[in-house]
Short mmCIF file of C-alpha atoms in Angstrom, two decimals:
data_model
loop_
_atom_site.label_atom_id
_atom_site.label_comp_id
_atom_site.label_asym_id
_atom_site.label_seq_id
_atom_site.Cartn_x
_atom_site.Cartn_y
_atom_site.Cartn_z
CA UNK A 1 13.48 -83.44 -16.87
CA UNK A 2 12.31 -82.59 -20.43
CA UNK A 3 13.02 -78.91 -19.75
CA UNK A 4 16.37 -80.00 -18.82
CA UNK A 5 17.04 -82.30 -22.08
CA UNK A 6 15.40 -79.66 -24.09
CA UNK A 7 18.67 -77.13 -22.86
CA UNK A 8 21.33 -80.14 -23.76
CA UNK A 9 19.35 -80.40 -27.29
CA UNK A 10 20.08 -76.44 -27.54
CA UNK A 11 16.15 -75.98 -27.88
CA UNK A 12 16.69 -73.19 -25.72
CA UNK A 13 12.67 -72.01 -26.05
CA UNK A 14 11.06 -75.15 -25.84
CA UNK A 15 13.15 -75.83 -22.35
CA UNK A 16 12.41 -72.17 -21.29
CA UNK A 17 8.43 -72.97 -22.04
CA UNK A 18 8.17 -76.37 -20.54
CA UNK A 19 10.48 -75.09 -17.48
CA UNK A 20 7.31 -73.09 -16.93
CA UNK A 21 4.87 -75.13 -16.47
CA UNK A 22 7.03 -77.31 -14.86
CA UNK A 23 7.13 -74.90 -11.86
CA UNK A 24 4.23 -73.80 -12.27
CA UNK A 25 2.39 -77.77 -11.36
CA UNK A 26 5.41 -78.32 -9.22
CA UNK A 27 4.39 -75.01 -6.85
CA UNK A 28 0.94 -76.12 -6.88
CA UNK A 29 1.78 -79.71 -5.73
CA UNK A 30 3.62 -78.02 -3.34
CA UNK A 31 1.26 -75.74 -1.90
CA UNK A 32 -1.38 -78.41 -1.62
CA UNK A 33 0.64 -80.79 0.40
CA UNK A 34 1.70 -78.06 2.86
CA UNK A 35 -1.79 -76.79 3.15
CA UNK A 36 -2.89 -80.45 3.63
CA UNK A 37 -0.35 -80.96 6.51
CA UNK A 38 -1.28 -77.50 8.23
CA UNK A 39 -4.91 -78.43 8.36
CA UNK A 40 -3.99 -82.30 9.63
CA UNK A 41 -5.54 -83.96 6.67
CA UNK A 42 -2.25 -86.13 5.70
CA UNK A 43 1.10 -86.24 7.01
CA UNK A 44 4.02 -88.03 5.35
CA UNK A 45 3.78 -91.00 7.80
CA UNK A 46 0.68 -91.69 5.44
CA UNK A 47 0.60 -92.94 2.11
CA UNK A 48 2.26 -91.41 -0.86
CA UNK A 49 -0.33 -89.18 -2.20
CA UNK A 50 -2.81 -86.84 -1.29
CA UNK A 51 -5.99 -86.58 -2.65
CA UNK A 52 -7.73 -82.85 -3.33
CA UNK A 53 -11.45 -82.36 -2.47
CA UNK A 54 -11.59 -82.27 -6.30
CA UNK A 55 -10.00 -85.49 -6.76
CA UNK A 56 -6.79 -84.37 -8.62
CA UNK A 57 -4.29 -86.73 -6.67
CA UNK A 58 -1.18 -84.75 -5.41
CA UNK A 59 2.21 -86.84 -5.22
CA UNK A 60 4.28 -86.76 -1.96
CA UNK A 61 8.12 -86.55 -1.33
CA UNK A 62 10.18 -87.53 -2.37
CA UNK A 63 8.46 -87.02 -5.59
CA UNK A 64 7.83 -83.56 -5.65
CA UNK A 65 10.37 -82.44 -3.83
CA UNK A 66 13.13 -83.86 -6.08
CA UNK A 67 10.65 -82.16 -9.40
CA UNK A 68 11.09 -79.04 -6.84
CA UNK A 69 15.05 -79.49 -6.53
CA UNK A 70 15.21 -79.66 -10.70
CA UNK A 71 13.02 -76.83 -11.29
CA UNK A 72 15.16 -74.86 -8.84
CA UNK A 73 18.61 -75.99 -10.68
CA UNK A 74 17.09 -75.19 -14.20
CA UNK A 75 16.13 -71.18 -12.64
CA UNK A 76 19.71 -71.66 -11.38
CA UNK A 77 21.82 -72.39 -14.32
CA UNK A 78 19.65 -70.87 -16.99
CA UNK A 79 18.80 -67.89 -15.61
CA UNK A 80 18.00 -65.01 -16.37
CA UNK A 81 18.58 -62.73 -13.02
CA UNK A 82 14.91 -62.69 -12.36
CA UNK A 83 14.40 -66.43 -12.70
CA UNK A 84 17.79 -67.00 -10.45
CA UNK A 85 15.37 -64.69 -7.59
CA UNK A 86 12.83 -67.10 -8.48
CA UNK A 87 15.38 -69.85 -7.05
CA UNK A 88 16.08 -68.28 -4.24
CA UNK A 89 12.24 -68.30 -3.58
CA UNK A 90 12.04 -71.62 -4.48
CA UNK A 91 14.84 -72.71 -2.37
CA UNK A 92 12.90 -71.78 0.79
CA UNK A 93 9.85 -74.09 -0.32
CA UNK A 94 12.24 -76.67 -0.56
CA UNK A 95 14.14 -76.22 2.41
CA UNK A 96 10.53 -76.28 4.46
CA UNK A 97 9.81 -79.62 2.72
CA UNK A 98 13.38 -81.15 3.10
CA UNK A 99 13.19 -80.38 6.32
CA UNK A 100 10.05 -82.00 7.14
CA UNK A 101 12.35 -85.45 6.21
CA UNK A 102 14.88 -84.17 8.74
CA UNK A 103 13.84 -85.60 11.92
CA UNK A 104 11.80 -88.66 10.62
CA UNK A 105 12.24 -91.61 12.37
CA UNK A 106 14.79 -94.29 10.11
CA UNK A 107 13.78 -97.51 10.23
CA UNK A 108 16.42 -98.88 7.39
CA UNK A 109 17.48 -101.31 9.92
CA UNK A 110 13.80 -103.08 9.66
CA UNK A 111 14.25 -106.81 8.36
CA UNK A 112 10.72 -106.68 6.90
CA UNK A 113 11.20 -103.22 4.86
CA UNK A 114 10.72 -103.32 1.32
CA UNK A 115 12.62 -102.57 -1.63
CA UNK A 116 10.84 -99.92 -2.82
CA UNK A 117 9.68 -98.59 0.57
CA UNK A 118 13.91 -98.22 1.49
CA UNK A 119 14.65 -96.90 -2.00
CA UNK A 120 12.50 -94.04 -1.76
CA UNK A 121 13.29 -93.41 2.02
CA UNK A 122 17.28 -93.65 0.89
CA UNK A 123 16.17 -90.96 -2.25
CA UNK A 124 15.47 -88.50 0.71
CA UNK A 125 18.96 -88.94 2.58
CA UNK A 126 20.84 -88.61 -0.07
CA UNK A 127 19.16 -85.79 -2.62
CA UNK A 128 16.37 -84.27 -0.84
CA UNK A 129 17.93 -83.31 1.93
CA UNK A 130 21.45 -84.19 2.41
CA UNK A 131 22.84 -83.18 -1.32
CA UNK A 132 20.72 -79.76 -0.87
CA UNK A 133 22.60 -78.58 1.93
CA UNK A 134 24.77 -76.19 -0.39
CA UNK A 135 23.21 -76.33 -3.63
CA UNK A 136 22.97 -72.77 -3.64
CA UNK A 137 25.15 -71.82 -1.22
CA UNK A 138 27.87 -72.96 -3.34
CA UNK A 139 26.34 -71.41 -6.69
CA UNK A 140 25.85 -67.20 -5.19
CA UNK A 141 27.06 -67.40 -1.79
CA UNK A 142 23.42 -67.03 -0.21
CA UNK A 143 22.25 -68.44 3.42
CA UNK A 144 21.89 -72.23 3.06
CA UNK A 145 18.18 -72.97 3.70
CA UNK A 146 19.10 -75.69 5.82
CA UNK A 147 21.64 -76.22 8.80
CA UNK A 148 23.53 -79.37 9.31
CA UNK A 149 23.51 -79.54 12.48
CA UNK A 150 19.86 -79.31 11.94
CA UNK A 151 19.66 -82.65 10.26
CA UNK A 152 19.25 -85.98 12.18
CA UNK A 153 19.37 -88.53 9.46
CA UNK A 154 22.23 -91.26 9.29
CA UNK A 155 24.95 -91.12 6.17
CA UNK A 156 23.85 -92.29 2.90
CA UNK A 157 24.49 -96.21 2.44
CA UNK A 158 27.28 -98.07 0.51
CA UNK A 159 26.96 -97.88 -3.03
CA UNK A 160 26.29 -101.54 -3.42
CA UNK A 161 23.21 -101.52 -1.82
CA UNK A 162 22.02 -98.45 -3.86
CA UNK A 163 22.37 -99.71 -7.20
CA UNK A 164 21.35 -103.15 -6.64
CA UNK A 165 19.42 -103.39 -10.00
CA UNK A 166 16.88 -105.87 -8.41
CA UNK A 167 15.19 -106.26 -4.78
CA UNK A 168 17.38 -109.76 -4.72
CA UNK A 169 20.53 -108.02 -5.46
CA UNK A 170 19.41 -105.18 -2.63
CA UNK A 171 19.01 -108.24 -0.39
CA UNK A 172 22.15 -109.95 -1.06
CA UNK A 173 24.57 -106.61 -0.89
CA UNK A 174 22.21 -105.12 2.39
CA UNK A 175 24.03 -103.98 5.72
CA UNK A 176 20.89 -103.71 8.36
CA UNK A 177 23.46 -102.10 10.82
CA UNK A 178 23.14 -98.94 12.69
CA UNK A 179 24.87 -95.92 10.52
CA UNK A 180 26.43 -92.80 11.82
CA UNK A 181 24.06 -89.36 11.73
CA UNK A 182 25.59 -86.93 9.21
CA UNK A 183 26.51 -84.45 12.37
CA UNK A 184 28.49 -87.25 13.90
CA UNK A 185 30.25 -88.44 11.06
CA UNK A 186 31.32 -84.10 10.54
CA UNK A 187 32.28 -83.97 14.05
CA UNK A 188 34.35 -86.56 14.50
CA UNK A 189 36.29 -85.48 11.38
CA UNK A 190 36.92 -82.19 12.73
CA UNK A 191 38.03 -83.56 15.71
CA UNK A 192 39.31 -86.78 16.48
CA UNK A 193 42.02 -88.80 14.62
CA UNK A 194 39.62 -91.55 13.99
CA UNK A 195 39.34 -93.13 10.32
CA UNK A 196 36.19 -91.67 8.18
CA UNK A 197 33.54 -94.77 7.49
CA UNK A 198 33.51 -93.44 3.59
CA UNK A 199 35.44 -96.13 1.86
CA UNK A 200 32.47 -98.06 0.30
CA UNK A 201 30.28 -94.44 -0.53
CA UNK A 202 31.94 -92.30 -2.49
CA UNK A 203 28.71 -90.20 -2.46
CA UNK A 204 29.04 -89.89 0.91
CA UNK A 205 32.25 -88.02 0.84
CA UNK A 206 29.99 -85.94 -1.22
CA UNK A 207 27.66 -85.18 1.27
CA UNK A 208 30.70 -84.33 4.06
CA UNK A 209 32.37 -82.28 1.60
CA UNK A 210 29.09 -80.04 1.02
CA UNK A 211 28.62 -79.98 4.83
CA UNK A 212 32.60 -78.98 5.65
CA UNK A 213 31.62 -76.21 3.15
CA UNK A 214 28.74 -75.19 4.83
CA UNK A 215 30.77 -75.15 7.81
CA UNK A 216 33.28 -73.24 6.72
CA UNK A 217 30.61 -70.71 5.16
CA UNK A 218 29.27 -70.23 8.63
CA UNK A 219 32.74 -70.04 10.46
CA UNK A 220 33.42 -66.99 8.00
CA UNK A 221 30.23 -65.35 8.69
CA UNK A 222 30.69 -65.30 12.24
CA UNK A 223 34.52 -63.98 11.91
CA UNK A 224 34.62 -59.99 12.63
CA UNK A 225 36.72 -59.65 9.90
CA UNK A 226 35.32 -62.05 7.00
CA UNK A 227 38.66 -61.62 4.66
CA UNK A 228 40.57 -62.72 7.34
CA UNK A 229 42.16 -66.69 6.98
CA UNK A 230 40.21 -68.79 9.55
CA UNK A 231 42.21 -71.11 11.99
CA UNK A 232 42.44 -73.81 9.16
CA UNK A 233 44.32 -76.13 11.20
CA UNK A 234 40.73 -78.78 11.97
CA UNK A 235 39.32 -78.49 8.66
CA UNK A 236 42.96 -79.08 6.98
CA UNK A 237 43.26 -82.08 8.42
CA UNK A 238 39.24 -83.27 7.91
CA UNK A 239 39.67 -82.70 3.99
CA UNK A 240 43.10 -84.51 4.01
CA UNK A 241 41.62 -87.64 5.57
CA UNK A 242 38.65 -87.48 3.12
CA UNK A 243 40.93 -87.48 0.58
CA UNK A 244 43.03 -90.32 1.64
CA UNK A 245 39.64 -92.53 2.54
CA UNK A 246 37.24 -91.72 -0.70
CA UNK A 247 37.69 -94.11 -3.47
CA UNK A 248 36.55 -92.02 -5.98
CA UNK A 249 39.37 -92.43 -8.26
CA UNK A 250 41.43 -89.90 -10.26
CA UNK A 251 39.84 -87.34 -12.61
CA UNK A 252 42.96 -87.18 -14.85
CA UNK A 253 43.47 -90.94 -15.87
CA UNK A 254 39.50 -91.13 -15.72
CA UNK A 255 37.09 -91.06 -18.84
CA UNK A 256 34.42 -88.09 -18.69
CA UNK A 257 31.66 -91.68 -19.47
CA UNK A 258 33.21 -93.82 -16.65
CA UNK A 259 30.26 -94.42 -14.83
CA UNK A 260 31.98 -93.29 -11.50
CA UNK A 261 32.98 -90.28 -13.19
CA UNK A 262 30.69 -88.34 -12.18
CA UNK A 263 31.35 -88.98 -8.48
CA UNK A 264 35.19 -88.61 -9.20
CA UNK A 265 34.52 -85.05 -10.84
CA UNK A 266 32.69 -83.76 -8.74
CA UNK A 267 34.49 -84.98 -5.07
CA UNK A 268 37.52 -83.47 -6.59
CA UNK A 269 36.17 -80.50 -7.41
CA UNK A 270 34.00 -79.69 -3.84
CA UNK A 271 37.58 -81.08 -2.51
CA UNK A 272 39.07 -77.58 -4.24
CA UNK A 273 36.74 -75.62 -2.99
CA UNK A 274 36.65 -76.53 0.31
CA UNK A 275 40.52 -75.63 0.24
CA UNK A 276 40.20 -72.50 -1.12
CA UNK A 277 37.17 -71.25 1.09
CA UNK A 278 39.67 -72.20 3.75
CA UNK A 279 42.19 -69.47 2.53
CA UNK A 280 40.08 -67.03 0.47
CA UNK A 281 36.58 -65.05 0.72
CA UNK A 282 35.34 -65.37 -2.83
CA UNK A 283 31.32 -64.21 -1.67
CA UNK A 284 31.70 -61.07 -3.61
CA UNK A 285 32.14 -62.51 -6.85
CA UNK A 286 29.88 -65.40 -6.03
CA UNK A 287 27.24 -63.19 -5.19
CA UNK A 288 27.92 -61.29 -8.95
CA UNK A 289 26.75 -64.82 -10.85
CA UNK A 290 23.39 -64.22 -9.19
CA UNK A 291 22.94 -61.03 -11.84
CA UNK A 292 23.80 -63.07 -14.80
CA UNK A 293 25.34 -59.67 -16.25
CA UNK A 294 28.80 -60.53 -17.79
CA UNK A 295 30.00 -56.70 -16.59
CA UNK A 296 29.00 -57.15 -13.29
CA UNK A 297 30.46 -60.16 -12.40
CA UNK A 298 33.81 -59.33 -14.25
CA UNK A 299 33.73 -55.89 -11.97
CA UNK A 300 33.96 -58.39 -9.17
CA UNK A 301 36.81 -60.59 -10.39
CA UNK A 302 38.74 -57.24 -10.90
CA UNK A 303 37.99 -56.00 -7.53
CA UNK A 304 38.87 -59.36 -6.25
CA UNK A 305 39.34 -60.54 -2.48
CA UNK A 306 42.69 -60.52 -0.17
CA UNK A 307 44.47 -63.77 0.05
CA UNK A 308 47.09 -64.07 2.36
CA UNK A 309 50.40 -65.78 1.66
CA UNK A 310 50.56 -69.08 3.54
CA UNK A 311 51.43 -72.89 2.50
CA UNK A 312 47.49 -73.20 2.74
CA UNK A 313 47.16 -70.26 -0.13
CA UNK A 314 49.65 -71.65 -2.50
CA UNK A 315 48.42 -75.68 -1.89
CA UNK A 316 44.67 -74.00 -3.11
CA UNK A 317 46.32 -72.77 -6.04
CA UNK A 318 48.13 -76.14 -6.99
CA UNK A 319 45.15 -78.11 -6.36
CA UNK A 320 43.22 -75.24 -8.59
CA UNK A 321 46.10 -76.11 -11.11
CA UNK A 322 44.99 -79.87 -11.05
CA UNK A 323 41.44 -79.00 -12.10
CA UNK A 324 42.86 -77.02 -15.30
CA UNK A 325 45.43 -79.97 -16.14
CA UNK A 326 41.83 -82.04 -15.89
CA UNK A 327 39.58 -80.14 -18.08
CA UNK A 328 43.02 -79.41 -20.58
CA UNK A 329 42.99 -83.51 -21.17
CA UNK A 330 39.24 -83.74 -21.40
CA UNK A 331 37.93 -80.80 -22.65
CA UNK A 332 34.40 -79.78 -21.94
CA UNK A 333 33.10 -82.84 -23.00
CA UNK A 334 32.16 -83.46 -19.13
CA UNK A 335 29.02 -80.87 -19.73
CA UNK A 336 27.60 -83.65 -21.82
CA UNK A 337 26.01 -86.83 -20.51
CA UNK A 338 28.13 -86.98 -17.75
CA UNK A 339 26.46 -85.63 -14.81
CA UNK A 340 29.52 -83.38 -14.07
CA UNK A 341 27.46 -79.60 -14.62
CA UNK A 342 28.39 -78.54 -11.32
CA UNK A 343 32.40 -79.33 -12.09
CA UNK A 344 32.82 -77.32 -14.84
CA UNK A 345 30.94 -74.34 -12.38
CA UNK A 346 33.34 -75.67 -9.34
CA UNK A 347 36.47 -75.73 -12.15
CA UNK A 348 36.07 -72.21 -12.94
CA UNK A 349 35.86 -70.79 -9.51
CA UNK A 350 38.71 -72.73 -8.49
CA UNK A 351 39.80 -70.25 -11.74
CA UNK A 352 39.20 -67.40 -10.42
CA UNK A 353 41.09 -67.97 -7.31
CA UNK A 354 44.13 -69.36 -9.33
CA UNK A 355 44.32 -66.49 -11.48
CA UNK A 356 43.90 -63.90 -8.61
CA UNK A 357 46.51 -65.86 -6.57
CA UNK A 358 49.13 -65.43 -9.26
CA UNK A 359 48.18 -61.63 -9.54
CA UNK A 360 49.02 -61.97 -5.93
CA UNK A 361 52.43 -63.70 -6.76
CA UNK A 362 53.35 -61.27 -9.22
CA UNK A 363 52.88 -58.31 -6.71
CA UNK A 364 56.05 -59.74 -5.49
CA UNK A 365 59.95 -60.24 -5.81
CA UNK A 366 60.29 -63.74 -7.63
CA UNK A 367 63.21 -64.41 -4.76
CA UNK A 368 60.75 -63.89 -1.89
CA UNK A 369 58.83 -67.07 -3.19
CA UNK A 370 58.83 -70.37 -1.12
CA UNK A 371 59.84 -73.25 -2.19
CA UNK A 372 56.56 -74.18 -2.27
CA UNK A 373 55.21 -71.19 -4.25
CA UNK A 374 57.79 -71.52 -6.50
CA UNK A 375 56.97 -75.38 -7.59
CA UNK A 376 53.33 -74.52 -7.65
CA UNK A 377 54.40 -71.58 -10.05
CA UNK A 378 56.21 -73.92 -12.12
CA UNK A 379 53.63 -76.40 -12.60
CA UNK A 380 51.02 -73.55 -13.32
CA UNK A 381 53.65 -72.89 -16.11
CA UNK A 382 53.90 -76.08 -17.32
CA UNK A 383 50.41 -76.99 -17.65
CA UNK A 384 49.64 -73.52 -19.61
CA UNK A 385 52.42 -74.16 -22.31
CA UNK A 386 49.70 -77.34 -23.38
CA UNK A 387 47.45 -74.45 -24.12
CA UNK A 388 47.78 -73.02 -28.09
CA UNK A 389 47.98 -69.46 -26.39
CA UNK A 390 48.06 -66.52 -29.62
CA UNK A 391 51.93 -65.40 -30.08
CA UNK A 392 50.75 -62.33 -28.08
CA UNK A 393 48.60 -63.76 -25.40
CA UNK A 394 51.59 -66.16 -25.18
CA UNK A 395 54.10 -63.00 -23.59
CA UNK A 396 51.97 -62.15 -21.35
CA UNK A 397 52.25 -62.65 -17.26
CA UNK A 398 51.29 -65.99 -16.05
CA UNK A 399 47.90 -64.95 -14.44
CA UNK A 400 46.52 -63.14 -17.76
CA UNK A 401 48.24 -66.51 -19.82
CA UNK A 402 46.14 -68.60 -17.51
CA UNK A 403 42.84 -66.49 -18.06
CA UNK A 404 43.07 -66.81 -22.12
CA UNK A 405 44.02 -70.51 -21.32
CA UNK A 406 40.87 -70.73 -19.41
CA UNK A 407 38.68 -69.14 -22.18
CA UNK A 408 39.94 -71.72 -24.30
CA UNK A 409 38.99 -74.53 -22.47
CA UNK A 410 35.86 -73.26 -21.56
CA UNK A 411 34.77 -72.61 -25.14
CA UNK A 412 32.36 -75.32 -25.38
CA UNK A 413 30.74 -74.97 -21.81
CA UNK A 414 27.64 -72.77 -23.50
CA UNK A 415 24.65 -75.50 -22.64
CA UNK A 416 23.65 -73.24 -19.79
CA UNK A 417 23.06 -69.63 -19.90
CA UNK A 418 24.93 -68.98 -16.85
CA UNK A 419 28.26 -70.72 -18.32
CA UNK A 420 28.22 -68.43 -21.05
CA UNK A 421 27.76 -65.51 -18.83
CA UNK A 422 30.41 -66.37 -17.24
CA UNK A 423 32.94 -67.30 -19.71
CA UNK A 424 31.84 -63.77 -21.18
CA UNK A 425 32.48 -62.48 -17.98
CA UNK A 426 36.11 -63.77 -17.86
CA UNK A 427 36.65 -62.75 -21.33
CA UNK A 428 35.91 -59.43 -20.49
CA UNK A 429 38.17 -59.35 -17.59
CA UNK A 430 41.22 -60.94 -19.72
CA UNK A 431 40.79 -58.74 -22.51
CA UNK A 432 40.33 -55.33 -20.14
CA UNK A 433 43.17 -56.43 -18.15
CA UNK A 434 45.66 -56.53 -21.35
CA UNK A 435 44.98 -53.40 -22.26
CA UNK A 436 45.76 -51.82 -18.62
#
């Protein structure tokens, strides 16, 4: 955590140095309680530390795997390329510990549980294991570590009872009642018309959102031809319930320090990408970020990926166009004490696919457009006239317009290492683009 609030104080050194030994006692923890567990001297049924023949007492999740999930975002975000392979490593350390958690027996139901006992037991559902599922899936396109259909733990609980401030207030707002496992709450959404139990856990449209993703990842995988649309019909109609059932509120008449923002942000923004996975294989580019080299990764947004025309291709590219209207209003202020760093990472793939969907567009003979393509066209229009573009930025086509626009906005997203590299990325891409 200091290594992290060392990179928002722009101490870029100091987080770099205390990021390091950060790891380097987190690893250690790590290989002592595994170690520990192989040879049967503790197990996590036991208490919450583990004690070395030395004495040095070693903490046990959730504790270190949640220090382990932070390390891992820090190598993530700030890079460079060696330390993002250093995440990848770490990610399969962390997917052995989550998934020690996966299987355990709940017992949130038990009247004579404690606060503290449930609070860290609920810490697991929702971050250690549940919230991993993608992490870096998401970020480079790689294998998720963990499977969820491997993961038999219920859905996280209603928000009340998570931020009761006090054990009375846990008490008071507490629903012992048996909850739905993650995998039946996904299945059911793909395939029954049945309403989704999210309404009081906004998180927990969250959690289905990273899993649909997941899904979605795997359903490509397993196409023969990965470029190809997949039959989008199931997971259409999954994401529009979620939609209609998560109160998460909107992220254009919401403030970036609304405490529910960062749950609004981010749903909308996984929302987004779920649609546009559903129309568009973007693993080439994603897979570019993992380099942290600005040529690289603006090689693969020129190269690009096939997107097929279809209501479900130009619906990705309007909802893409509500992201930019968001961040136009806002700004970039969300990348500061909001919780919302994975948005502005979500906001600019959703980018990405905009802009290469209008390169798409412009392939084509304006009177061949939909109706459909043609309103989403116009709104992409609108919403890029609130943009200052240069006089010459300003004539050209509405896919290079929207990249500058996007530069713009994205100005102040230069916390992270891997923001800059990409909004140098993008610049480069714009600017080489013009010139063709």
């Amino acid at each position: 955590m200091a290594a992290c609030g060392a990179r928002y104080l722009r101490k870029a050194e100091l987080a770099l140095n205390l990021h390091k030994v950060a790891r380097k006692v987190t690893l250690g923890q790590v290989f002592v309680i595994e170690e520990s567990m192989l040879i049967g001297l503790a197990s996590l049924t036991m208490a919450p530390q583990i004690r070395t023949p030395d004495g040095l007492r070693i903490e046990q999740p959730p504790s270190v795997i949640l220090a382990l999930l932070i390390v891992t975002g820090f190598s993530l975000w700030n890079g460079p390329a060696d330390a993002c392979r250093e995440a990848i490593l770490d990610n399969v350390l962390l997917a052995e510990l989550s998934c020690l958690e996966t299987n355990l027996e709940e017992d949130h139901m038990d009247p004579e549980i404690s606060w503290e006992t449930w609070v860290e037991k609920e810490t697991m559902i929702r971050y250690c294991v549940l919230y991993f599922l993608s992490l870096v899936n998401i970020v480079f396109d790689a294998t998720p570590p963990i499977r969820y259909s491997g993961v038999q733990l219920s859905l996280p609980c209603a928000e009340a009872e998570w931020t009761a401030p006090s054990a009375q207030d846990w008490a008071r707002n507490r629903r012992p009642r048996a909850r739905i496992s993650l995998k039946d709450a996904v299945d059911d959404l793909l395939n029954s018309s049945a309403p989704t139990p999210i309404s009081d856990s906004p998180f927990t449209a969250i959690i289905i959102l990273h899993t649909l993703l997941q899904k979605i990842w795997y359903r490509r995988q397993g196409s023969w031809d990965k470029n190809r649309p997949l039959d989008a019909g199931p997971f259409r109609n999954a994401l529009d319930k979620l939609e209609s059932a998560a109160d998460s509120g909107s992220e254009s008449t919401m403030s970036p320090h609304n405490a529910r923002a960062s749950l609004a942000y981010n749903f909308h923004s996984l929302l987004r990408l779920a649609r546009i996975h559903l129309c568009a294989s973007m693993g080439n580019c994603l897979a570019a970020y993992k380099t942290h080299d600005a040529s690289k990764i603006s090689q693969a947004i020129a190269i690009g990926f096939p997107i097929e025309r279809s209501i479900e291709s130009s619906k990705a590219a309007l909802s893409a166009t509500q992201s930019f209207a968001a961040l136009l209003k806002f700004g970039t202020v969300h990348t500061s004490g909001s919780g919302t760093l994975h948005y502005i990472f979500n906001t600019f793939h959703s980018m990405i696919y905009l802009i290469k969907w209008l390169e798409s567009m412009e392939g084509i003979a304006a009177i061949t457009w939909t109706e459909h393509e043609s309103q989403t066209i116009s709104s992409i229009e609108s919403t890029v006239k609130e943009v200052e573009l240069r006089p010459e930025q300003a004539k050209l086509s509405l896919s290079r317009r929207v990249a500058f626009a996007c530069l713009i906005i994205f100005k102040a997203a230069n916390t992270w290492d891997l923001q800059t590299v990409l909004v140098k990325a993008l610049h480069e891409y714009a600017t080489k683009s013009r010139a063709d």
